[in-house]
Amino acid sequence: MKKVVIIGAGIGGLSAAQSLEEEAIKKGMGLEILLLERKERIGGNIRTEREDGFLVEGGPDCFLSEKPWAMELCKKNGLGDKLLTTNETNKTTFVLSGGRLHELPEGVILMVPTRIIPFMKSTLISFFGKMRMGMEMFIPKKKGDSDESLADFVTRRLGKEALDKIAQPLVAGIHGGDPKTMSVRSSFPKFVQMEEEYGSLIKGMLKKMTMMKKARAAKAGSGGGRPKVSMFMTLRDGLSELVESIVARLTMTTIKTGVNVTGVIKRESGYEINTEGGTPIKCDSVIIAAPAYAAANLLKGFDNTLSDQLMTIPYVSTATVSLGYRKAVVPHPLNGFGFVIPKAENRRIMATSWVSVKFEGRAPDDSVLIRCFVGGANREESVFLSDEELTRLVKSELKDIMGIEAEPVLTKIFRWHKAMPQYTIGHIERVAEIAGRTRRYPGLYLTGSAYDGVGISDCIRLGGDTAKKAVDFMRGK
Ligand SMILES: Cc1cc2nc3c(=O)[nH]c(=O)nc-3n(C[C@H](O)[C@H](O)[C@H](O)COP(=O)(O)OP(=O)(O)OC[C@H]3O[C@@H](n4cnc5c(N)ncnc54)[C@H](O)[C@@H]3O)c2cc1C
C-alpha cells in the first residue's frame, strides 16, 4: 500500500488528509496516511475555547463566504446547520481617527466607496479626501502588469487619505501587514483584476454588486429562498468544530501529535522523514503543510536552494486578547462589529472586535466579549510582553477609546508567533520559483497559508488540490 506523510495538522494539513482519503476512495486505491503534528493539539491557528459561558476564538473567528471552499467543507462534513452568519442589524465598522471612533461609511467595501450619500455624510474622511476618492473613476489604469505595493496602489487610485484612514488599518487588522511592503497582486488580486477589466475599482465594485443582486433575485425567484449567507461566516460552536469534523471522518489516517519533524530526505524510492527522537519513516509521498520557514528547515541539506527560497516568505507575530465584561459596566453602546486603528493614531492595539455583537452565542446574555489584536508588522514587540503587561496595555487602550474602566470577568490571551505570512511585493514570482524547484522532486508537495491565499478557505482549496496531485502521482508510480 502506498504511504503519504503529511507534516503539520493545521487546516492545510487536515484538509489535505480528508481530500487524500476522498481521492483514494474515488480511484479505488488503498492508502496509508500519517499526519504528524509538532504540538500536542491539532488545528494549528484554529483554536476555540469555552469558559464561563463565553466562546473564545484564539485565532481565526470566521471565513469569507465569497471564497466557497470552507462553507463547502462544513456542509460536506455535516455542519451545514451549524453555519452562522454575522449579526446583520448592527454591522458597522468604526475607524479611530483623531482619538474618536468614526463610522466606516455604509457602502465602503474594503476601501472602495459604492454609495454616495453615506459616503458624503461620513465624518471619517475630509472633504478633499472624499473628492479624491470619487475621482477614482477617472484615474487611468496602470500600464503593464508589474507588481506594486498595496500602499502605492491605493494612493494611486483612491488617494492618501483612503490609504491612511481605511486601507492601512483594515489590512493591519486582517493580515497584521504593512501596505508599504504588501503585494497588491497577491493580497488583493480582485482589485487588480477590477482595474484591468473596468478601469476603476468603483465601477468594478458597482458592477459586481449588480451581478450579485441579480443572482440573489434569480435564486429567490426560482424558489431558492433567501440564502442565509453573510460576508463573514463562522460555526455556531466555534471553528474548532470544523477541525473535529475532519478528524471524525478520517479512516485511513493516523494522527500523531507531539512529533517534531526534523528533516525530509529524498531516497531512491520515495522519501524518508526524520523526527526528534524517533526512527526514520519511509513513505512514497510527503506533503509539508507547516509554515514556509518550518518547511525551509525541513529541506535544509536536501535542497538548500529550495530551503533558501522558502525562507524569503516573511511572517509576523500577533496576539489576540479577549476580554469578557458584564454588560452593565460597559458604557459604550457596541453599535457595530468593532473598530480598526490607523497607524497614525499611535495606539498599541491594531483592531478590536465586538465579538458578541458580530456573532451570537459568544457571551452569556448579561455579558459582552471584546477581542483586541496586538502586534503585526508595526508593533510586533508587544506580542512578547508578559500576560500582565499585555492585559494592562489592552485595558488602558479600551479605557481611552471606549471608556471601559471596569475589570473584565474573563481574560484570555493567545500569542501567535510567526503565524501570519506576508505576501510582500514579488510574492507571486517567489512562489512560482518555489513551485518550479519543488517539481524536481516528484511526490513532494507544499501546502498551507504561505503560498496562495492566507485565509482558511484558500488553505482548504489548496489542501484539496495538493491531495489530488499526490494521489495522481502515486497511481502513476
Ligand atoms: C490571530 C489570527 C487570526 C486569523 N483570523 C483569520 C480569520 O478570521 N479568517 C481566516 O480565514 N483566516 C484567519 N487567519 C489565518 C488562518 O489562521 C490561516 O489561514 C490558517 O489557519 C493556516 O493554516 P495552515 O494549516 O496553513 O497553518 P497552521 O495553522 O500554522 O498549521 C501548521 C501546523 O504545522 C505544525 N508544524 C510546524 N512545524 C512542524 C514540524 N517541524 N513538525 C510537525 N508539525 C509542524 C504547526 O505546529 C501547526 O500546527 C488568522 C490567523 C491568525 C494568526
Coordinates of C-alpha atoms and ligand atoms in Angstrom, one line a residue:
M1 CA 0.0 0.0 0.0
K2 CA 1.2 3.5 -0.8
K3 CA 2.1 5.8 2.1
V4 CA 1.9 9.5 2.4
V5 CA 3.2 11.6 5.3
I6 CA 1.6 15.0 6.0
I7 CA 3.7 17.4 8.2
G8 CA 1.5 19.8 10.2
A9 CA -2.1 19.4 11.4
G10 CA -3.4 22.9 10.8
I11 CA -6.4 23.3 8.5
G12 CA -4.0 23.0 5.5
G13 CA -2.7 19.5 6.5
L14 CA -6.1 18.3 7.8
S15 CA -8.0 19.3 4.7
A16 CA -5.2 17.6 2.6
A17 CA -5.8 14.4 4.7
Q18 CA -9.5 14.4 4.1
S19 CA -9.1 15.1 0.4
L20 CA -6.4 12.3 0.1
E21 CA -8.9 9.8 1.5
E22 CA -11.7 11.0 -0.8
E23 CA -9.5 10.8 -3.8
A24 CA -8.1 7.4 -2.9
I25 CA -11.6 6.0 -2.5
K26 CA -12.7 7.6 -5.7
K27 CA -9.8 6.0 -7.6
G28 CA -10.2 2.6 -5.7
M29 CA -6.7 2.9 -4.3
G30 CA -5.5 1.7 -0.9
L31 CA -3.6 4.4 1.0
E32 CA -1.9 4.8 4.4
I33 CA -1.7 8.4 5.6
L34 CA 0.4 9.5 8.6
L35 CA -0.3 13.1 9.8
L36 CA 2.5 14.4 12.1
E37 CA 2.0 17.4 14.3
R38 CA 4.6 19.0 16.5
K39 CA 2.3 20.3 19.1
E40 CA 0.1 18.2 21.4
R41 CA -3.0 19.9 19.9
I42 CA -4.2 19.8 16.3
G43 CA -5.8 22.6 14.4
G44 CA -2.8 24.9 14.1
N45 CA -4.1 28.5 14.3
I46 CA -7.7 27.4 14.7
R47 CA -8.4 27.2 18.4
T48 CA -11.7 27.6 20.1
E49 CA -12.1 27.7 23.9
R50 CA -15.1 27.9 26.2
E51 CA -15.1 29.3 29.6
D52 CA -17.8 30.6 32.0
G53 CA -20.4 30.8 29.1
F54 CA -18.0 32.6 26.8
L55 CA -16.9 31.1 23.5
V56 CA -13.5 32.5 22.6
E57 CA -11.6 32.1 19.3
G58 CA -7.9 32.3 19.9
G59 CA -7.0 32.7 16.2
P60 CA -9.4 33.0 13.3
D61 CA -13.0 33.6 14.1
C62 CA -14.6 33.4 10.7
F63 CA -14.1 32.7 7.0
L64 CA -15.1 34.7 3.9
S65 CA -18.2 33.3 2.2
E66 CA -17.0 34.7 -1.2
K67 CA -14.4 32.0 -1.2
P68 CA -16.6 28.9 -1.1
W69 CA -14.3 26.1 0.0
A70 CA -14.7 26.5 3.8
M71 CA -18.5 26.6 3.6
E72 CA -18.5 23.6 1.2
L73 CA -16.3 21.6 3.6
C74 CA -18.6 22.5 6.5
K75 CA -21.6 21.3 4.6
K76 CA -19.9 18.1 3.4
N77 CA -18.9 17.3 6.9
G78 CA -22.4 17.7 8.3
L79 CA -22.0 21.2 9.7
G80 CA -24.4 22.9 7.3
D81 CA -26.9 23.6 10.1
K82 CA -24.2 24.9 12.3
L83 CA -23.1 27.7 9.9
L84 CA -23.6 31.1 11.5
T85 CA -23.9 34.4 9.8
T86 CA -22.9 37.7 11.3
N87 CA -25.5 39.9 13.1
E88 CA -27.0 41.7 10.1
T89 CA -28.7 44.5 12.1
N90 CA -25.6 46.1 13.5
K91 CA -22.7 45.6 11.1
T92 CA -21.0 48.9 11.1
T93 CA -17.2 49.0 11.4
F94 CA -15.6 52.0 13.1
V95 CA -12.2 53.7 12.5
L96 CA -10.4 55.5 15.2
S97 CA -9.4 59.0 13.9
G98 CA -8.3 61.9 15.9
G99 CA -8.9 59.8 19.0
R100 CA -12.6 59.4 18.2
L101 CA -14.5 56.4 16.6
H102 CA -16.0 57.3 13.2
E103 CA -18.2 55.0 11.2
L104 CA -16.7 53.5 8.1
P105 CA -19.4 54.8 5.7
E106 CA -22.0 52.3 4.7
G107 CA -21.3 51.0 1.2
V108 CA -17.5 51.3 1.6
I109 CA -16.3 47.8 0.6
L110 CA -12.8 47.3 1.9
M111 CA -11.7 50.7 0.8
V112 CA -13.9 51.3 -2.2
P113 CA -17.0 53.7 -1.8
T114 CA -20.1 52.4 -3.6
R115 CA -22.8 54.6 -2.0
I116 CA -22.7 58.3 -2.4
I117 CA -24.9 59.7 0.4
P118 CA -23.5 57.8 3.4
F119 CA -20.0 58.4 2.0
M120 CA -20.6 62.2 1.7
K121 CA -22.0 62.3 5.2
S122 CA -19.0 60.5 6.7
T123 CA -17.0 62.3 9.4
L124 CA -14.0 60.0 8.8
I125 CA -12.8 61.4 5.5
S126 CA -12.1 65.1 4.9
F127 CA -13.9 66.9 2.0
F128 CA -10.8 66.9 -0.1
G129 CA -10.3 63.2 0.7
K130 CA -13.8 62.4 -0.5
M131 CA -13.3 64.3 -3.7
R132 CA -10.1 62.4 -4.3
M133 CA -11.7 59.1 -3.7
G134 CA -14.6 60.0 -6.0
M135 CA -12.1 60.8 -8.7
E136 CA -11.0 57.2 -8.8
M137 CA -13.4 56.6 -11.7
F138 CA -11.4 58.9 -13.9
I139 CA -7.9 57.8 -12.9
P140 CA -6.4 55.9 -15.9
K141 CA -5.4 52.3 -15.3
K142 CA -1.8 51.3 -14.7
K143 CA 0.3 50.3 -17.7
G144 CA 2.0 46.9 -17.6
D145 CA 1.5 44.1 -15.2
S146 CA 4.3 44.6 -12.7
D147 CA 3.6 44.1 -9.1
E148 CA 3.0 47.1 -6.8
S149 CA 2.7 47.7 -3.1
L150 CA -0.8 48.0 -1.7
A151 CA 0.1 51.5 -0.4
D152 CA 1.1 52.6 -3.9
F153 CA -1.9 51.1 -5.5
V154 CA -4.4 52.6 -3.1
T155 CA -2.7 56.0 -3.1
R156 CA -2.7 56.0 -6.9
R157 CA -6.3 55.1 -7.3
L158 CA -8.0 56.5 -4.2
G159 CA -5.6 58.9 -2.6
K160 CA -3.5 59.2 0.5
E161 CA -6.4 59.6 2.9
A162 CA -8.1 56.4 1.8
L163 CA -4.8 54.7 2.4
D164 CA -4.1 56.1 5.8
K165 CA -7.6 56.0 7.3
I166 CA -9.1 52.9 5.6
A167 CA -6.7 50.6 3.7
Q168 CA -3.8 50.7 6.2
P169 CA -5.9 50.0 9.4
L170 CA -8.0 47.3 7.6
V171 CA -5.1 45.3 6.4
A172 CA -3.3 45.7 9.7
G173 CA -6.4 44.3 11.3
I174 CA -6.8 41.4 8.8
H175 CA -3.3 40.5 7.8
G176 CA -1.2 42.1 10.5
G177 CA 0.5 43.6 7.5
D178 CA 2.1 46.8 6.3
P179 CA 0.6 48.1 3.0
K180 CA 4.0 49.6 2.0
T181 CA 5.5 46.2 1.7
M182 CA 2.4 44.1 0.8
S183 CA 1.9 43.0 -2.8
V184 CA -1.4 44.1 -4.2
R185 CA -1.4 41.4 -6.8
S186 CA -1.0 38.6 -4.2
S187 CA -3.1 40.2 -1.3
F188 CA -5.9 41.8 -3.3
P189 CA -5.9 40.2 -6.7
K190 CA -9.6 41.1 -7.2
F191 CA -8.7 44.8 -7.1
V192 CA -6.0 44.4 -9.7
Q193 CA -8.5 42.5 -11.9
M194 CA -11.1 45.2 -11.5
E195 CA -8.7 47.9 -12.5
E196 CA -7.7 45.9 -15.6
E197 CA -11.3 45.0 -16.5
Y198 CA -13.3 48.1 -15.7
G199 CA -10.5 50.7 -15.5
S200 CA -11.9 51.6 -12.0
L201 CA -12.5 50.0 -8.6
I202 CA -15.7 51.9 -8.0
K203 CA -17.1 50.9 -11.4
G204 CA -15.9 47.3 -10.9
M205 CA -17.4 47.1 -7.4
L206 CA -20.8 48.5 -8.6
K207 CA -20.9 46.0 -11.5
K208 CA -20.1 43.2 -9.1
M209 CA -22.8 44.3 -6.7
T210 CA -25.4 44.5 -9.6
M211 CA -24.4 41.0 -10.7
M212 CA -24.7 39.7 -7.1
K213 CA -28.2 41.3 -6.7
K214 CA -29.4 39.7 -9.9
A215 CA -28.1 36.3 -8.9
R216 CA -29.8 36.6 -5.5
A217 CA -33.1 37.7 -7.1
A218 CA -32.9 34.8 -9.6
K219 CA -32.3 32.4 -6.7
A220 CA -35.3 33.8 -4.7
G221 CA -37.5 33.7 -7.9
S222 CA -36.6 30.1 -8.5
G223 CA -37.9 29.2 -5.1
G224 CA -34.4 29.1 -3.6
G225 CA -35.5 31.4 -0.8
R226 CA -33.2 33.9 0.9
P227 CA -29.8 32.3 1.4
K228 CA -28.5 32.6 4.9
V229 CA -25.1 33.8 4.0
S230 CA -23.2 36.9 5.1
M231 CA -19.8 38.1 4.0
F232 CA -18.2 36.5 7.1
M233 CA -19.4 33.1 8.2
T234 CA -18.5 31.0 11.2
L235 CA -19.7 27.9 13.1
R236 CA -22.1 28.1 16.0
D237 CA -19.8 26.2 18.3
G238 CA -16.6 27.8 17.0
L239 CA -14.2 27.0 14.3
S240 CA -12.6 24.0 16.1
E241 CA -15.8 22.2 15.2
L242 CA -14.5 22.1 11.6
V243 CA -11.2 20.6 12.8
E244 CA -13.1 18.0 14.8
S245 CA -15.4 17.2 11.9
I246 CA -12.4 16.4 9.7
V247 CA -10.8 14.2 12.3
A248 CA -14.1 12.3 12.8
R249 CA -14.2 11.4 9.1
L250 CA -10.7 10.2 8.7
T251 CA -10.4 6.4 8.4
M252 CA -7.1 5.8 6.6
T253 CA -5.2 8.4 8.5
T254 CA -3.2 8.0 11.7
I255 CA -2.6 11.3 13.5
K256 CA 0.4 11.6 15.8
T257 CA 0.7 14.7 17.9
G258 CA 3.8 15.8 19.8
V259 CA 6.0 14.7 16.9
N260 CA 8.5 17.3 15.8
V261 CA 9.6 16.5 12.2
T262 CA 13.3 17.5 11.8
G263 CA 14.0 16.7 8.2
V264 CA 12.9 15.3 4.9
I265 CA 15.3 13.4 2.7
K266 CA 14.9 12.1 -0.8
R267 CA 15.6 8.4 -1.2
E268 CA 15.8 6.3 -4.3
S269 CA 12.2 5.2 -4.0
G270 CA 10.3 7.9 -2.1
Y271 CA 11.2 9.9 1.0
E272 CA 12.5 9.5 4.5
I273 CA 11.0 11.6 7.3
N274 CA 13.1 12.2 10.4
T275 CA 11.6 13.1 13.7
E276 CA 13.0 14.2 17.0
G277 CA 13.8 11.1 19.0
G278 CA 12.0 8.8 16.5
T279 CA 13.1 6.3 13.9
P280 CA 13.1 7.4 10.2
I281 CA 9.7 6.9 8.5
K282 CA 9.7 5.8 4.8
C283 CA 6.9 7.0 2.5
D284 CA 6.1 7.4 -1.2
S285 CA 4.9 11.0 -0.9
V286 CA 5.2 13.8 1.5
I287 CA 3.0 16.9 2.0
I288 CA 4.6 19.7 4.0
A289 CA 1.7 21.7 5.5
A290 CA 3.9 23.6 8.0
P291 CA 4.7 27.4 7.7
A292 CA 7.2 28.2 4.9
Y293 CA 10.1 28.8 7.4
A294 CA 9.4 25.4 9.0
A295 CA 9.4 23.8 5.6
A296 CA 12.7 25.6 4.9
N297 CA 14.3 24.0 7.9
L298 CA 13.0 20.5 7.0
L299 CA 14.5 20.8 3.5
K300 CA 17.9 22.2 4.5
G301 CA 20.6 19.8 3.4
F302 CA 18.2 18.2 1.0
D303 CA 17.9 21.2 -1.3
N304 CA 19.5 24.3 0.1
T305 CA 18.2 26.5 -2.8
L306 CA 14.6 25.5 -2.2
S307 CA 15.2 26.0 1.6
D308 CA 16.5 29.5 1.0
Q309 CA 13.6 30.3 -1.3
L310 CA 11.1 29.3 1.3
M311 CA 12.9 31.5 3.9
T312 CA 12.1 34.5 1.8
I313 CA 8.4 34.4 2.7
P314 CA 8.3 36.6 5.8
Y315 CA 5.9 36.1 8.8
V316 CA 4.7 38.4 11.5
S317 CA 3.6 37.6 15.1
T318 CA 0.3 38.7 16.6
A319 CA -1.7 38.2 19.7
T320 CA -5.4 38.2 20.5
V321 CA -6.6 39.4 23.9
S322 CA -10.2 38.5 24.6
L323 CA -11.9 40.3 27.5
G324 CA -15.4 39.4 28.8
Y325 CA -17.3 42.1 30.7
R326 CA -20.7 42.3 32.3
K327 CA -22.9 44.4 30.0
A328 CA -23.8 46.8 32.9
V329 CA -20.2 48.0 33.3
V330 CA -19.6 48.8 29.6
P331 CA -20.5 52.4 28.9
H332 CA -20.1 52.0 25.1
P333 CA -23.2 51.1 23.0
L334 CA -21.2 48.5 21.0
N335 CA -23.1 49.5 17.9
G336 CA -21.2 47.5 15.3
F337 CA -18.6 44.8 14.7
G338 CA -15.7 46.8 16.2
F339 CA -13.0 49.2 15.1
V340 CA -9.7 49.4 13.4
I341 CA -6.9 51.8 14.2
P342 CA -4.7 53.7 11.7
K343 CA -1.0 53.7 12.4
A344 CA -1.0 57.5 12.7
E345 CA -3.2 57.2 15.9
N346 CA -0.1 55.7 17.5
R347 CA -2.0 53.2 19.6
R348 CA -0.8 49.9 20.9
I349 CA -3.6 47.8 19.6
M350 CA -4.4 47.3 15.9
A351 CA -8.1 46.5 15.9
T352 CA -10.9 45.4 18.2
S353 CA -13.8 43.1 17.5
W354 CA -17.1 43.4 19.4
V355 CA -17.3 39.7 19.1
S356 CA -20.6 39.1 21.0
V357 CA -22.3 41.7 18.6
K358 CA -20.7 40.2 15.5
F359 CA -21.8 36.6 16.2
E360 CA -24.5 35.3 18.5
G361 CA -23.7 32.9 21.3
R362 CA -20.3 34.2 22.1
A363 CA -21.1 35.5 25.6
P364 CA -23.7 34.9 28.3
D365 CA -26.8 37.1 28.0
D366 CA -25.7 39.6 30.6
S367 CA -22.2 39.9 29.2
V368 CA -20.2 41.0 26.2
L369 CA -17.0 39.7 24.6
I370 CA -14.4 42.1 23.2
R371 CA -11.3 40.9 21.3
C372 CA -8.3 43.1 20.7
F373 CA -5.5 42.4 18.2
V374 CA -1.9 43.2 19.1
G375 CA 1.4 43.1 17.3
G376 CA 1.6 42.7 13.5
A377 CA 4.1 44.4 11.2
N378 CA 4.2 47.7 13.0
R379 CA 4.2 46.6 16.7
E380 CA 5.4 43.0 16.8
E381 CA 7.3 43.5 20.1
S382 CA 4.0 43.9 22.0
V383 CA 3.3 40.2 21.4
F384 CA 6.1 39.3 23.7
L385 CA 5.0 41.3 26.8
S386 CA 4.1 39.3 29.8
D387 CA 0.4 38.4 30.3
E388 CA 0.1 41.1 33.0
E389 CA 1.6 43.8 30.8
L390 CA -0.4 42.8 27.8
T391 CA -3.7 42.8 29.8
R392 CA -2.8 46.2 31.3
L393 CA -2.0 47.6 27.9
V394 CA -5.2 46.4 26.3
K395 CA -7.3 47.6 29.2
S396 CA -5.8 51.0 29.1
E397 CA -6.5 51.3 25.4
L398 CA -10.1 50.2 25.9
K399 CA -10.5 52.8 28.7
D400 CA -9.2 55.6 26.4
I401 CA -11.2 54.6 23.3
M402 CA -14.4 53.0 24.7
G403 CA -14.5 54.4 28.3
I404 CA -14.4 50.9 29.9
E405 CA -13.0 51.3 33.4
A406 CA -14.3 48.1 35.0
E407 CA -12.4 44.9 35.5
P408 CA -13.1 42.1 33.0
V409 CA -14.7 38.9 34.3
L410 CA -12.7 36.9 31.7
T411 CA -9.3 37.5 30.1
K412 CA -7.8 35.1 27.5
I413 CA -4.5 35.7 25.7
F414 CA -3.3 33.8 22.7
R415 CA 0.1 34.6 21.1
W416 CA 0.7 33.6 17.5
H417 CA 4.4 33.5 16.9
K418 CA 5.3 34.0 13.2
A419 CA 1.8 32.7 12.2
M420 CA 0.8 35.3 9.6
P421 CA 2.7 35.0 6.3
Q422 CA 3.2 38.3 4.5
Y423 CA 2.7 38.4 0.8
T424 CA 5.2 41.1 0.0
I425 CA 5.9 42.6 -3.4
G426 CA 7.1 39.9 -5.8
H427 CA 5.3 37.1 -3.8
I428 CA 3.8 35.6 -7.0
E429 CA 7.3 35.3 -8.6
R430 CA 8.8 33.8 -5.4
V431 CA 6.0 31.2 -5.1
A432 CA 6.4 30.3 -8.8
E433 CA 10.2 29.7 -8.2
I434 CA 9.4 27.6 -5.2
A435 CA 6.9 25.6 -7.1
G436 CA 9.3 25.1 -10.0
R437 CA 12.0 23.9 -7.7
T438 CA 9.6 21.6 -5.8
R439 CA 8.6 19.9 -9.1
R440 CA 12.1 18.5 -9.3
Y441 CA 11.0 16.1 -6.6
P442 CA 8.0 14.1 -7.7
G443 CA 5.9 13.2 -4.7
L444 CA 7.0 16.2 -2.6
Y445 CA 4.3 18.9 -2.1
L446 CA 4.0 22.2 -0.1
T447 CA 0.6 23.5 1.1
G448 CA -0.8 25.9 3.6
S449 CA -1.3 29.6 4.0
A450 CA 2.2 30.7 2.8
Y451 CA 1.6 30.4 -0.9
D452 CA -1.7 31.2 -2.5
G453 CA -4.2 32.7 0.0
V454 CA -3.8 33.5 3.7
G455 CA -7.3 32.6 4.8
I456 CA -8.9 29.3 6.0
S457 CA -10.9 28.9 2.7
D458 CA -7.8 29.2 0.5
C459 CA -5.9 26.7 2.7
I460 CA -8.8 24.2 2.2
R461 CA -8.8 24.7 -1.6
L462 CA -5.0 24.3 -1.7
G463 CA -5.1 21.2 0.6
G464 CA -7.6 19.6 -1.8
D465 CA -5.6 20.5 -4.9
T466 CA -2.4 19.1 -3.3
A467 CA -4.1 15.9 -2.3
K468 CA -5.3 15.3 -5.9
K469 CA -1.8 15.8 -7.3
A470 CA -0.3 13.4 -4.6
V471 CA -2.9 10.7 -5.5
D472 CA -2.3 11.1 -9.2
F473 CA 1.5 10.8 -8.6
M474 CA 1.1 7.6 -6.5
R475 CA -1.2 6.0 -9.0
G476 CA 1.3 6.6 -11.8
K477 CA 4.3 5.4 -9.7
Ligands
LIG1 C1 -4.7 35.7 15.1 C2 -5.1 35.2 13.7 C3 -6.4 35.5 13.2 C4 -6.8 35.0 12.0 N1 -8.0 35.2 11.5 C5 -8.5 34.6 10.4 C6 -9.9 34.7 10.1 O1 -10.7 35.3 10.8 N2 -10.3 34.1 8.9 C7 -9.4 33.4 8.1 O2 -9.8 32.9 7.1 N3 -8.1 33.3 8.5 C8 -7.6 33.9 9.6 N4 -6.3 33.7 9.9 C9 -5.4 32.9 9.1 C10 -5.7 31.4 9.3 O3 -5.5 31.1 10.6 C11 -4.7 30.6 8.4 O4 -5.0 30.8 7.1 C12 -4.8 29.1 8.6 O5 -5.2 28.7 9.9 C13 -3.4 28.5 8.3 O6 -3.5 27.1 8.3 P1 -2.2 26.2 7.9 O7 -2.6 24.8 8.1 O8 -1.6 26.7 6.7 O9 -1.1 26.6 9.0 P2 -1.1 26.4 10.6 O10 -2.4 26.6 11.2 O11 0.0 27.3 11.1 O12 -0.7 24.9 10.8 C14 0.6 24.5 10.6 C15 0.9 23.3 11.6 O13 2.2 22.8 11.3 C16 2.8 22.4 12.5 N5 4.2 22.3 12.4 C17 5.1 23.3 12.1 N6 6.4 22.8 12.1 C18 6.3 21.4 12.3 C19 7.2 20.4 12.3 N7 8.5 20.6 12.2 N8 6.8 19.1 12.6 C20 5.4 18.9 12.8 N9 4.5 19.9 12.7 C21 4.9 21.1 12.5 C22 2.4 23.6 13.4 O14 2.5 23.2 14.8 C23 0.9 23.8 13.0 O15 0.0 23.1 13.8 C24 -5.9 34.2 11.2 C25 -4.6 33.9 11.7 C26 -4.2 34.4 12.9 C27 -2.8 34.0 13.4

